[in-house]
């Protein structure tokens, strides 16, 4: 990425990309394909786009894939692409959660880099096994916690790292939605059906789907590591098998001699009036910050005892971390798709460095398999705590 007026880097060949899942009717697959193309770093050349061979072939035709590279299963795709001279170099996995482990394993073991949707897996045992496979494979593993790609989230992280907030005391993060306020999974709505099915989603409902995003965002910005939590989860909609609302108290590990930070996380899919209300507030001994995904180009900063200040993307007061992942001048909005594209472009930079056998630029940041393990551990700890009437549970 380069902002207006900066010099373009030498163009690298596009990375040959495959996709597992994401066929006709799949929301997140289309988002991944757009994100992969925004900065012109990837070419989608192969796919196992559906578990139905007929739908996989039809989706491949819709996307203009060579029919011989529209596969009926991800295992067939991994085996064949690994043998081709110009086979895929990376694969996007955009299936329901329960498929992530087996699919990622097939590609990692063949040295193909994996870009995987969150959460990492549907259970912690599989998450730990997948980390072992990833660590041993030598291939890169990128987890698409896309909210970490927003420039002003990078700005917030940089300010925390630079000590502008002082010692962090309080972390407040929330992610409310309203789309599951009614029992739409019973109507056959595809996205609702698998997200509320424990066999496909895992032990967490709202905690797994959006709570992991909130938890990851808080960790990414603050650099804090969670020590323990106390959770109160509910399934407010009658007959729903997974939680649709969660209130979670957080205790972070101490850094140095200061008192450990505390936090609260709220995730809900039954909060009318909220579409995707992700918000983060962080308070330290020297000041506080507030960022809202609905207005992502702005970051509010209040030094203690001073006036509240608005920092805008690429505006006065914004730093190098935000500028590095910005594409256009201040005043023009960048949003969800561009943030998602940032993760793909960071992945491309890491993959290209690996191809050249050189160290990746330390400025390149993306969520890893380790972040994925922490996310699944967070979900299972929430479920365990709630079953014990909100008892504190160590991660």
CSV table of C-alpha atoms in Angstrom, one decimal:
chain,number,residue,atom,x,y,z
A,1,UNK,CA,0.0,0.0,0.0
A,2,UNK,CA,1.1,3.5,-0.6
A,3,UNK,CA,-0.6,6.8,0.2
A,4,UNK,CA,-0.9,9.5,-2.4
A,5,UNK,CA,2.5,11.2,-3.1
A,6,UNK,CA,4.6,8.2,-1.9
A,7,UNK,CA,6.8,6.1,-4.2
A,8,UNK,CA,5.5,2.8,-5.3
A,9,UNK,CA,7.5,-0.3,-4.4
A,10,UNK,CA,8.6,-2.7,-7.2
A,11,UNK,CA,5.7,-4.8,-8.2
A,12,UNK,CA,6.0,-8.4,-7.1
A,13,UNK,CA,4.3,-11.2,-9.1
A,14,UNK,CA,0.8,-11.8,-7.9
A,15,UNK,CA,0.6,-14.7,-5.4
A,16,UNK,CA,-1.3,-17.7,-6.8
A,17,UNK,CA,-4.3,-18.2,-4.4
A,18,UNK,CA,-6.8,-21.0,-3.9
A,19,UNK,CA,-10.0,-20.9,-1.8
A,20,UNK,CA,-11.8,-23.5,0.3
A,21,UNK,CA,-15.5,-22.6,0.8
A,22,UNK,CA,-16.9,-19.3,-0.3
A,23,UNK,CA,-19.1,-20.6,-3.1
A,24,UNK,CA,-22.5,-19.2,-4.2
A,25,UNK,CA,-24.4,-17.6,-1.4
A,26,UNK,CA,-21.4,-17.4,1.0
A,27,UNK,CA,-21.0,-13.8,2.3
A,28,UNK,CA,-17.5,-14.1,3.8
A,29,UNK,CA,-16.0,-15.8,0.7
A,30,UNK,CA,-16.9,-12.8,-1.5
A,31,UNK,CA,-15.4,-10.5,1.2
A,32,UNK,CA,-12.1,-12.4,1.1
A,33,UNK,CA,-12.0,-12.3,-2.7
A,34,UNK,CA,-12.5,-8.5,-2.8
A,35,UNK,CA,-9.9,-8.1,0.0
A,36,UNK,CA,-7.3,-10.2,-1.9
A,37,UNK,CA,-7.7,-8.0,-5.0
A,38,UNK,CA,-7.9,-4.5,-3.6
A,39,UNK,CA,-4.1,-4.1,-3.4
A,40,UNK,CA,-3.5,-6.3,-6.5
A,41,UNK,CA,-1.4,-8.9,-4.6
A,42,UNK,CA,-3.2,-12.1,-5.4
A,43,UNK,CA,-4.7,-14.1,-8.3
A,44,UNK,CA,-7.5,-16.6,-7.5
A,45,UNK,CA,-6.7,-19.6,-9.7
A,46,UNK,CA,-8.2,-22.6,-7.9
A,47,UNK,CA,-10.9,-23.5,-5.5
A,48,UNK,CA,-12.9,-26.2,-3.6
A,49,UNK,CA,-15.8,-23.8,-3.2
A,50,UNK,CA,-18.5,-26.1,-1.8
A,51,UNK,CA,-18.9,-29.5,-0.2
A,52,UNK,CA,-21.4,-30.2,-3.0
A,53,UNK,CA,-19.5,-31.2,-6.3
A,54,UNK,CA,-22.2,-29.6,-8.4
A,55,UNK,CA,-22.2,-26.3,-6.4
A,56,UNK,CA,-18.4,-26.3,-6.4
A,57,UNK,CA,-18.2,-26.6,-10.2
A,58,UNK,CA,-20.9,-24.0,-10.7
A,59,UNK,CA,-19.2,-21.6,-8.3
A,60,UNK,CA,-15.9,-22.1,-10.1
A,61,UNK,CA,-17.6,-21.2,-13.5
A,62,UNK,CA,-19.1,-18.1,-11.9
A,63,UNK,CA,-15.6,-17.0,-10.8
A,64,UNK,CA,-14.0,-17.8,-14.1
A,65,UNK,CA,-11.8,-20.6,-12.8
A,66,UNK,CA,-10.3,-23.2,-15.1
A,67,UNK,CA,-12.8,-26.1,-14.8
A,68,UNK,CA,-9.8,-28.5,-14.1
A,69,UNK,CA,-9.0,-26.4,-11.0
A,70,UNK,CA,-12.5,-26.2,-9.5
A,71,UNK,CA,-12.2,-29.1,-7.1
A,72,UNK,CA,-14.8,-31.2,-5.4
A,73,UNK,CA,-12.9,-31.5,-2.2
A,74,UNK,CA,-10.2,-29.5,-0.4
A,75,UNK,CA,-8.0,-32.7,0.0
A,76,UNK,CA,-8.1,-33.3,-3.8
A,77,UNK,CA,-7.2,-29.6,-4.3
A,78,UNK,CA,-4.3,-29.7,-1.8
A,79,UNK,CA,-2.8,-32.9,-3.3
A,80,UNK,CA,-3.0,-31.8,-7.0
A,81,UNK,CA,-2.1,-28.1,-6.5
A,82,UNK,CA,1.1,-29.1,-4.5
A,83,UNK,CA,2.2,-31.2,-7.6
A,84,UNK,CA,1.6,-28.5,-10.2
A,85,UNK,CA,4.5,-26.4,-11.4
A,86,UNK,CA,2.3,-23.3,-11.1
A,87,UNK,CA,0.1,-24.6,-8.3
A,88,UNK,CA,-1.3,-22.3,-5.6
A,89,UNK,CA,1.1,-20.7,-3.2
A,90,UNK,CA,-1.5,-19.8,-0.6
A,91,UNK,CA,-5.1,-20.8,0.3
A,92,UNK,CA,-7.9,-18.9,1.9
A,93,UNK,CA,-10.1,-21.0,4.1
A,94,UNK,CA,-13.6,-19.5,4.5
A,95,UNK,CA,-15.7,-22.4,5.6
A,96,UNK,CA,-17.7,-22.9,8.8
A,97,UNK,CA,-15.5,-23.3,11.9
A,98,UNK,CA,-15.5,-27.1,12.1
A,99,UNK,CA,-13.8,-27.5,8.8
A,100,UNK,CA,-10.8,-25.2,9.5
A,101,UNK,CA,-8.6,-27.7,11.2
A,102,UNK,CA,-8.8,-30.5,8.6
A,103,UNK,CA,-8.6,-28.2,5.7
A,104,UNK,CA,-5.7,-26.1,6.9
A,105,UNK,CA,-3.8,-29.2,7.9
A,106,UNK,CA,-3.9,-30.6,4.3
A,107,UNK,CA,-2.4,-27.4,2.9
A,108,UNK,CA,0.2,-26.7,5.6
A,109,UNK,CA,1.6,-30.2,5.4
A,110,UNK,CA,2.3,-29.5,1.7
A,111,UNK,CA,4.0,-26.2,2.3
A,112,UNK,CA,1.1,-24.0,1.2
A,113,UNK,CA,0.6,-20.9,3.2
A,114,UNK,CA,-2.8,-20.6,4.9
A,115,UNK,CA,-5.0,-17.5,5.3
A,116,UNK,CA,-7.9,-18.7,7.5
A,117,UNK,CA,-11.1,-17.0,8.7
A,118,UNK,CA,-11.7,-16.8,12.5
A,119,UNK,CA,-12.1,-18.4,14.9
A,120,UNK,CA,-9.2,-20.7,14.3
A,121,UNK,CA,-11.1,-23.9,15.0
A,122,UNK,CA,-14.3,-25.1,16.7
A,123,UNK,CA,-12.5,-26.4,19.8
A,124,UNK,CA,-9.3,-25.9,21.7
A,125,UNK,CA,-7.9,-29.4,21.2
A,126,UNK,CA,-8.0,-28.9,17.4
A,127,UNK,CA,-6.6,-25.4,17.8
A,128,UNK,CA,-3.5,-26.7,19.7
A,129,UNK,CA,-3.0,-29.5,17.1
A,130,UNK,CA,-3.3,-27.0,14.3
A,131,UNK,CA,-0.7,-24.8,15.9
A,132,UNK,CA,1.7,-27.8,16.0
A,133,UNK,CA,1.1,-28.5,12.4
A,134,UNK,CA,1.6,-24.9,11.4
A,135,UNK,CA,4.8,-24.6,13.5
A,136,UNK,CA,6.3,-27.7,11.9
A,137,UNK,CA,5.2,-27.0,8.3
A,138,UNK,CA,7.4,-24.0,7.6
A,139,UNK,CA,4.4,-22.4,5.9
A,140,UNK,CA,2.9,-19.1,7.1
A,141,UNK,CA,-0.5,-19.0,8.9
A,142,UNK,CA,-2.5,-15.8,8.8
A,143,UNK,CA,-5.8,-15.5,10.7
A,144,UNK,CA,-8.2,-12.9,9.4
A,145,UNK,CA,-9.1,-10.8,12.4
A,146,UNK,CA,-9.7,-8.0,9.9
A,147,UNK,CA,-10.4,-5.3,12.4
A,148,UNK,CA,-6.7,-5.1,13.2
A,149,UNK,CA,-6.2,-3.8,9.7
A,150,UNK,CA,-7.9,-0.4,10.3
A,151,UNK,CA,-5.4,2.4,10.2
A,152,UNK,CA,-6.7,4.0,13.4
A,153,UNK,CA,-6.5,0.7,15.2
A,154,UNK,CA,-2.8,0.7,14.2
A,155,UNK,CA,-2.6,4.3,15.5
A,156,UNK,CA,-4.1,3.3,18.8
A,157,UNK,CA,-1.7,0.4,19.2
A,158,UNK,CA,1.2,2.7,18.4
A,159,UNK,CA,0.1,5.2,21.0
A,160,UNK,CA,-0.1,2.5,23.7
A,161,UNK,CA,3.3,1.1,22.7
A,162,UNK,CA,4.8,4.7,22.9
A,163,UNK,CA,3.5,5.1,26.4
A,164,UNK,CA,1.1,8.0,25.6
A,165,UNK,CA,-1.6,6.4,27.8
A,166,UNK,CA,0.8,5.5,30.6
A,167,UNK,CA,0.1,2.2,32.4
A,168,UNK,CA,-3.1,0.6,31.1
A,169,UNK,CA,-5.8,0.3,33.8
A,170,UNK,CA,-9.1,-0.3,32.1
A,171,UNK,CA,-10.1,-1.9,28.8
A,172,UNK,CA,-13.8,-1.7,27.7
A,173,UNK,CA,-14.7,-3.5,24.4
A,174,UNK,CA,-18.1,-4.4,23.0
A,175,UNK,CA,-19.5,-5.9,19.8
A,176,UNK,CA,-23.3,-5.8,19.7
A,177,UNK,CA,-25.4,-6.9,16.7
A,178,UNK,CA,-29.2,-7.5,16.3
A,179,UNK,CA,-29.5,-9.9,13.4
A,180,UNK,CA,-30.3,-13.0,15.6
A,181,UNK,CA,-32.9,-11.2,17.7
A,182,UNK,CA,-35.4,-13.7,16.2
A,183,UNK,CA,-35.0,-17.4,15.6
A,184,UNK,CA,-34.1,-17.0,11.9
A,185,UNK,CA,-32.0,-20.2,11.9
A,186,UNK,CA,-35.3,-22.1,11.8
A,187,UNK,CA,-36.2,-20.4,8.6
A,188,UNK,CA,-33.3,-21.9,6.7
A,189,UNK,CA,-31.2,-18.7,6.7
A,190,UNK,CA,-27.8,-20.2,5.9
A,191,UNK,CA,-25.5,-17.9,7.9
A,192,UNK,CA,-27.7,-18.2,11.0
A,193,UNK,CA,-28.1,-22.0,10.7
A,194,UNK,CA,-24.4,-22.9,10.9
A,195,UNK,CA,-23.5,-20.1,13.4
A,196,UNK,CA,-26.0,-21.4,15.9
A,197,UNK,CA,-25.1,-25.1,15.3
A,198,UNK,CA,-22.6,-26.5,17.9
A,199,UNK,CA,-21.5,-29.1,15.5
A,200,UNK,CA,-20.3,-26.5,13.0
A,201,UNK,CA,-19.6,-23.4,15.1
A,202,UNK,CA,-18.2,-25.0,18.3
A,203,UNK,CA,-19.1,-24.3,21.9
A,204,UNK,CA,-19.6,-20.5,21.5
A,205,UNK,CA,-22.3,-18.6,19.7
A,206,UNK,CA,-21.9,-14.9,19.9
A,207,UNK,CA,-18.7,-15.5,21.9
A,208,UNK,CA,-17.1,-17.4,19.1
A,209,UNK,CA,-18.5,-15.4,16.2
A,210,UNK,CA,-18.0,-11.8,17.4
A,211,UNK,CA,-16.7,-12.1,21.0
A,212,UNK,CA,-13.4,-13.4,19.6
A,213,UNK,CA,-13.1,-10.3,17.4
A,214,UNK,CA,-13.6,-8.0,20.4
A,215,UNK,CA,-11.2,-10.0,22.5
A,216,UNK,CA,-8.6,-9.9,19.7
A,217,UNK,CA,-9.0,-6.2,19.1
A,218,UNK,CA,-8.5,-5.4,22.8
A,219,UNK,CA,-5.4,-7.6,23.0
A,220,UNK,CA,-4.0,-6.2,19.7
A,221,UNK,CA,-4.2,-2.6,20.7
A,222,UNK,CA,-3.1,-2.9,24.4
A,223,UNK,CA,-0.6,-5.7,24.1
A,224,UNK,CA,-2.1,-7.1,27.3
A,225,UNK,CA,-2.3,-10.8,27.9
A,226,UNK,CA,-5.5,-12.2,29.6
A,227,UNK,CA,-5.0,-14.0,32.8
A,228,UNK,CA,-8.6,-15.0,33.8
A,229,UNK,CA,-12.2,-14.2,33.2
A,230,UNK,CA,-15.7,-14.5,34.6
A,231,UNK,CA,-18.5,-14.9,32.1
A,232,UNK,CA,-22.3,-14.8,32.1
A,233,UNK,CA,-23.6,-16.2,28.8
A,234,UNK,CA,-27.3,-16.4,27.7
A,235,UNK,CA,-29.3,-17.9,24.9
A,236,UNK,CA,-32.2,-15.5,25.0
A,237,UNK,CA,-34.0,-16.8,21.9
A,238,UNK,CA,-36.0,-19.9,22.8
A,239,UNK,CA,-34.6,-23.1,21.4
A,240,UNK,CA,-31.2,-21.6,20.5
A,241,UNK,CA,-28.4,-24.0,21.3
A,242,UNK,CA,-25.5,-21.5,21.6
A,243,UNK,CA,-25.2,-18.2,23.4
A,244,UNK,CA,-26.5,-15.1,21.7
A,245,UNK,CA,-25.3,-12.7,24.4
A,246,UNK,CA,-22.3,-12.6,26.7
A,247,UNK,CA,-21.0,-10.3,29.5
A,248,UNK,CA,-17.4,-11.1,30.5
A,249,UNK,CA,-15.2,-9.6,33.2
A,250,UNK,CA,-11.5,-9.6,32.3
A,251,UNK,CA,-8.3,-9.7,34.4
A,252,UNK,CA,-5.1,-9.2,32.6
A,253,UNK,CA,-1.6,-10.2,33.6
A,254,UNK,CA,0.6,-7.7,35.3
A,255,UNK,CA,3.3,-5.9,33.3
A,256,UNK,CA,6.3,-5.1,35.4
A,257,UNK,CA,5.3,-3.7,38.8
A,258,UNK,CA,2.1,-1.9,37.9
A,259,UNK,CA,-1.3,-3.2,39.0
A,260,UNK,CA,-2.9,-5.6,36.5
A,261,UNK,CA,-5.4,-4.0,34.1
A,262,UNK,CA,-9.1,-4.9,34.3
A,263,UNK,CA,-11.7,-5.0,31.6
A,264,UNK,CA,-15.2,-5.8,30.5
A,265,UNK,CA,-16.3,-7.4,27.2
A,266,UNK,CA,-19.9,-7.4,25.9
A,267,UNK,CA,-20.9,-9.4,22.8
A,268,UNK,CA,-24.5,-9.7,21.7
A,269,UNK,CA,-26.5,-10.7,18.6
A,270,UNK,CA,-29.8,-9.8,20.1
A,271,UNK,CA,-29.4,-6.1,20.7
A,272,UNK,CA,-31.9,-4.3,18.4
A,273,UNK,CA,-30.5,-1.1,16.9
A,274,UNK,CA,-27.0,-2.4,16.6
A,275,UNK,CA,-25.7,-3.6,13.2
A,276,UNK,CA,-22.0,-4.1,13.8
A,277,UNK,CA,-21.3,-2.0,16.9
A,278,UNK,CA,-17.7,-2.8,17.6
A,279,UNK,CA,-16.2,-0.3,20.0
A,280,UNK,CA,-13.0,-0.2,22.0
A,281,UNK,CA,-12.1,2.2,24.9
A,282,UNK,CA,-8.7,2.0,26.7
A,283,UNK,CA,-7.8,4.1,29.8
A,284,UNK,CA,-4.4,4.5,31.4
A,285,UNK,CA,-2.6,6.6,34.0
A,286,UNK,CA,-1.9,9.4,31.4
A,287,UNK,CA,-5.0,9.3,29.2
A,288,UNK,CA,-7.7,7.4,27.3
A,289,UNK,CA,-8.6,6.5,23.7
A,290,UNK,CA,-11.9,5.5,22.0
A,291,UNK,CA,-12.4,3.9,18.6
A,292,UNK,CA,-15.7,2.9,17.0
A,293,UNK,CA,-15.9,0.7,13.9
A,294,UNK,CA,-18.9,2.6,12.5
A,295,UNK,CA,-16.7,5.7,12.3
A,296,UNK,CA,-13.3,4.0,11.7
A,297,UNK,CA,-11.3,6.9,10.3
A,298,UNK,CA,-11.4,8.7,13.7
A,299,UNK,CA,-9.7,8.0,17.0
A,300,UNK,CA,-10.6,10.1,20.1
A,301,UNK,CA,-7.7,10.8,22.5
A,302,UNK,CA,-7.9,12.5,25.9
A,303,UNK,CA,-4.7,13.2,27.8
A,304,UNK,CA,-5.6,13.4,31.5
A,305,UNK,CA,-6.4,16.9,32.5
A,306,UNK,CA,-6.4,18.2,28.9
A,307,UNK,CA,-8.9,18.7,26.1
A,308,UNK,CA,-10.3,15.8,24.2
A,309,UNK,CA,-8.7,15.5,20.7
A,310,UNK,CA,-9.8,13.9,17.5
A,311,UNK,CA,-7.1,12.2,15.5
A,312,UNK,CA,-8.1,11.4,11.9
A,313,UNK,CA,-6.6,8.9,9.5
A,314,UNK,CA,-3.7,10.5,7.7
A,315,UNK,CA,-4.5,13.8,9.5
A,316,UNK,CA,-2.5,15.9,11.8
A,317,UNK,CA,-1.3,13.9,14.8
A,318,UNK,CA,-1.6,10.5,13.2
A,319,UNK,CA,1.6,8.4,13.1
A,320,UNK,CA,3.6,6.1,10.9
A,321,UNK,CA,1.7,2.9,11.8
A,322,UNK,CA,-1.6,4.4,10.5
A,323,UNK,CA,0.0,6.0,7.4
A,324,UNK,CA,1.6,2.7,6.4
A,325,UNK,CA,-1.7,0.9,5.9
A,326,UNK,CA,-3.6,3.9,4.4
A,327,UNK,CA,-4.3,4.1,0.7
A,328,UNK,CA,-5.9,7.5,0.2
A,329,UNK,CA,-5.5,11.0,1.7
A,330,UNK,CA,-7.3,12.1,4.9
A,331,UNK,CA,-10.9,13.1,4.5
A,332,UNK,CA,-11.7,10.2,2.2
A,333,UNK,CA,-13.2,7.3,4.1
A,334,UNK,CA,-11.5,3.8,4.2
A,335,UNK,CA,-13.7,1.1,5.7
A,336,UNK,CA,-14.3,-2.6,6.3
A,337,UNK,CA,-13.1,-4.0,2.9
A,338,UNK,CA,-9.9,-1.9,3.0
A,339,UNK,CA,-9.2,-3.1,6.5
A,340,UNK,CA,-9.7,-6.7,5.4
A,341,UNK,CA,-7.4,-6.0,2.4
A,342,UNK,CA,-4.7,-4.8,4.8
A,343,UNK,CA,-4.5,-8.3,6.3
A,344,UNK,CA,-4.1,-9.8,2.8
A,345,UNK,CA,-1.4,-7.3,1.9
A,346,UNK,CA,0.5,-7.9,5.1
A,347,UNK,CA,0.2,-11.6,4.3
A,348,UNK,CA,1.5,-11.0,0.8
A,349,UNK,CA,4.5,-9.1,2.2
A,350,UNK,CA,5.3,-12.0,4.5
A,351,UNK,CA,4.9,-14.6,1.7
A,352,UNK,CA,7.1,-12.6,-0.7
A,353,UNK,CA,9.8,-12.2,2.0
A,354,UNK,CA,9.7,-16.0,2.5
A,355,UNK,CA,10.0,-16.6,-1.2
A,356,UNK,CA,13.2,-14.5,-1.3
A,357,UNK,CA,14.5,-16.1,1.9
A,358,UNK,CA,14.8,-12.7,3.6
A,359,UNK,CA,13.5,-11.4,6.9
A,360,UNK,CA,10.1,-9.9,6.8
A,361,UNK,CA,9.9,-6.2,7.6
A,362,UNK,CA,9.2,-5.8,11.4
A,363,UNK,CA,6.4,-3.3,10.6
A,364,UNK,CA,4.4,-6.1,9.0
A,365,UNK,CA,1.7,-7.2,11.4
A,366,UNK,CA,-1.0,-9.8,11.1
A,367,UNK,CA,-2.9,-12.2,13.4
A,368,UNK,CA,-1.2,-15.6,13.7
A,369,UNK,CA,-2.0,-19.1,14.7
A,370,UNK,CA,-1.0,-18.2,18.2
A,371,UNK,CA,-3.7,-15.5,18.3
A,372,UNK,CA,-6.1,-18.1,17.0
A,373,UNK,CA,-5.3,-20.5,19.9
A,374,UNK,CA,-5.9,-17.6,22.4
A,375,UNK,CA,-9.2,-16.8,20.8
A,376,UNK,CA,-10.5,-20.4,21.0
A,377,UNK,CA,-9.2,-20.6,24.6
A,378,UNK,CA,-11.2,-17.4,25.4
A,379,UNK,CA,-14.4,-19.0,24.0
A,380,UNK,CA,-14.0,-22.2,26.0
A,381,UNK,CA,-13.1,-20.3,29.2
A,382,UNK,CA,-16.3,-18.2,28.8
A,383,UNK,CA,-18.4,-21.3,28.4
A,384,UNK,CA,-16.8,-23.0,31.4
A,385,UNK,CA,-17.2,-19.9,33.6
A,386,UNK,CA,-20.8,-19.4,32.7
A,387,UNK,CA,-21.6,-23.1,33.4
A,388,UNK,CA,-20.2,-22.4,36.9
A,389,UNK,CA,-22.4,-19.4,37.5
A,390,UNK,CA,-19.8,-16.9,36.4
A,391,UNK,CA,-16.8,-18.3,38.4
A,392,UNK,CA,-13.4,-17.0,37.6
A,393,UNK,CA,-11.5,-19.2,35.1
A,394,UNK,CA,-7.8,-19.1,34.3
A,395,UNK,CA,-6.9,-19.2,30.6
